[in-house]
């Protein structure tokens, strides 16, 4: 990339990802979508949202609570 490097994630988004990475339960999450592509591969745009998927539906509430507590 020439000139100023684009940051695909905001500081808050990066903080959320870092917090999730520290949770044992986050092993059940998959970071997907345009934000994941931009953050780790393409670096082409600022992302407005974070997309996570999980096959373990019961983990959604648990991870949400832990994220809010941090």
Short mmCIF file of C-alpha atoms in Angstrom, two decimals:
data_model
loop_
_atom_site.label_atom_id
_atom_site.label_comp_id
_atom_site.label_asym_id
_atom_site.label_seq_id
_atom_site.Cartn_x
_atom_site.Cartn_y
_atom_site.Cartn_z
CA UNK A 1 0.00 0.00 0.00
CA UNK A 2 1.36 3.39 -0.85
CA UNK A 3 1.15 6.42 1.38
CA UNK A 4 -0.94 6.24 4.50
CA UNK A 5 -2.04 2.71 5.35
CA UNK A 6 -5.80 2.22 5.64
CA UNK A 7 -7.09 0.87 8.94
CA UNK A 8 -10.00 -1.46 8.21
CA UNK A 9 -11.17 -1.59 11.85
CA UNK A 10 -11.83 1.13 14.39
CA UNK A 11 -10.07 1.03 17.75
CA UNK A 12 -13.31 -0.13 19.39
CA UNK A 13 -13.76 -2.95 16.87
CA UNK A 14 -10.18 -4.09 17.43
CA UNK A 15 -10.70 -3.93 21.20
CA UNK A 16 -13.82 -6.12 20.87
CA UNK A 17 -11.91 -8.68 18.80
CA UNK A 18 -9.03 -8.68 21.29
CA UNK A 19 -11.46 -9.18 24.19
CA UNK A 20 -13.22 -12.03 22.40
CA UNK A 21 -9.87 -13.68 21.67
CA UNK A 22 -9.26 -13.77 25.42
CA UNK A 23 -12.47 -15.68 26.12
CA UNK A 24 -12.39 -19.47 26.17
CA UNK A 25 -15.93 -19.48 24.72
CA UNK A 26 -14.81 -17.53 21.66
CA UNK A 27 -13.47 -20.77 20.20
CA UNK A 28 -17.10 -21.30 19.18
CA UNK A 29 -17.13 -18.06 17.12
CA UNK A 30 -16.16 -17.47 13.51
CA UNK A 31 -15.27 -13.93 12.38
CA UNK A 32 -16.67 -13.62 8.86
CA UNK A 33 -17.96 -11.21 6.26
CA UNK A 34 -16.54 -8.09 4.70
CA UNK A 35 -14.95 -6.91 7.93
CA UNK A 36 -12.92 -10.10 8.27
CA UNK A 37 -11.79 -9.87 4.66
CA UNK A 38 -10.86 -6.22 5.00
CA UNK A 39 -9.13 -6.62 8.38
CA UNK A 40 -6.98 -9.62 7.53
CA UNK A 41 -6.62 -9.81 3.76
CA UNK A 42 -7.71 -6.93 1.55
CA UNK A 43 -7.24 -3.86 3.81
CA UNK A 44 -9.38 -1.97 1.31
CA UNK A 45 -12.04 -0.25 3.41
CA UNK A 46 -13.18 0.78 6.86
CA UNK A 47 -15.69 -1.68 8.24
CA UNK A 48 -18.83 -0.55 10.01
CA UNK A 49 -19.80 -3.85 11.61
CA UNK A 50 -18.37 -7.12 12.84
CA UNK A 51 -19.92 -10.40 11.72
CA UNK A 52 -19.59 -13.45 13.95
CA UNK A 53 -21.23 -16.83 13.51
CA UNK A 54 -21.40 -19.86 15.78
CA UNK A 55 -22.86 -23.35 15.47
CA UNK A 56 -23.47 -23.27 19.24
CA UNK A 57 -26.54 -21.05 19.60
CA UNK A 58 -26.44 -21.25 23.40
CA UNK A 59 -23.04 -19.52 23.35
CA UNK A 60 -24.46 -16.25 21.98
CA UNK A 61 -25.97 -15.08 25.28
CA UNK A 62 -22.99 -16.28 27.32
CA UNK A 63 -20.42 -14.54 25.12
CA UNK A 64 -22.57 -11.39 24.95
CA UNK A 65 -22.70 -11.19 28.75
CA UNK A 66 -18.97 -11.73 29.11
CA UNK A 67 -18.23 -9.12 26.46
CA UNK A 68 -20.45 -6.57 28.23
CA UNK A 69 -18.73 -7.31 31.55
CA UNK A 70 -15.26 -6.63 30.18
#
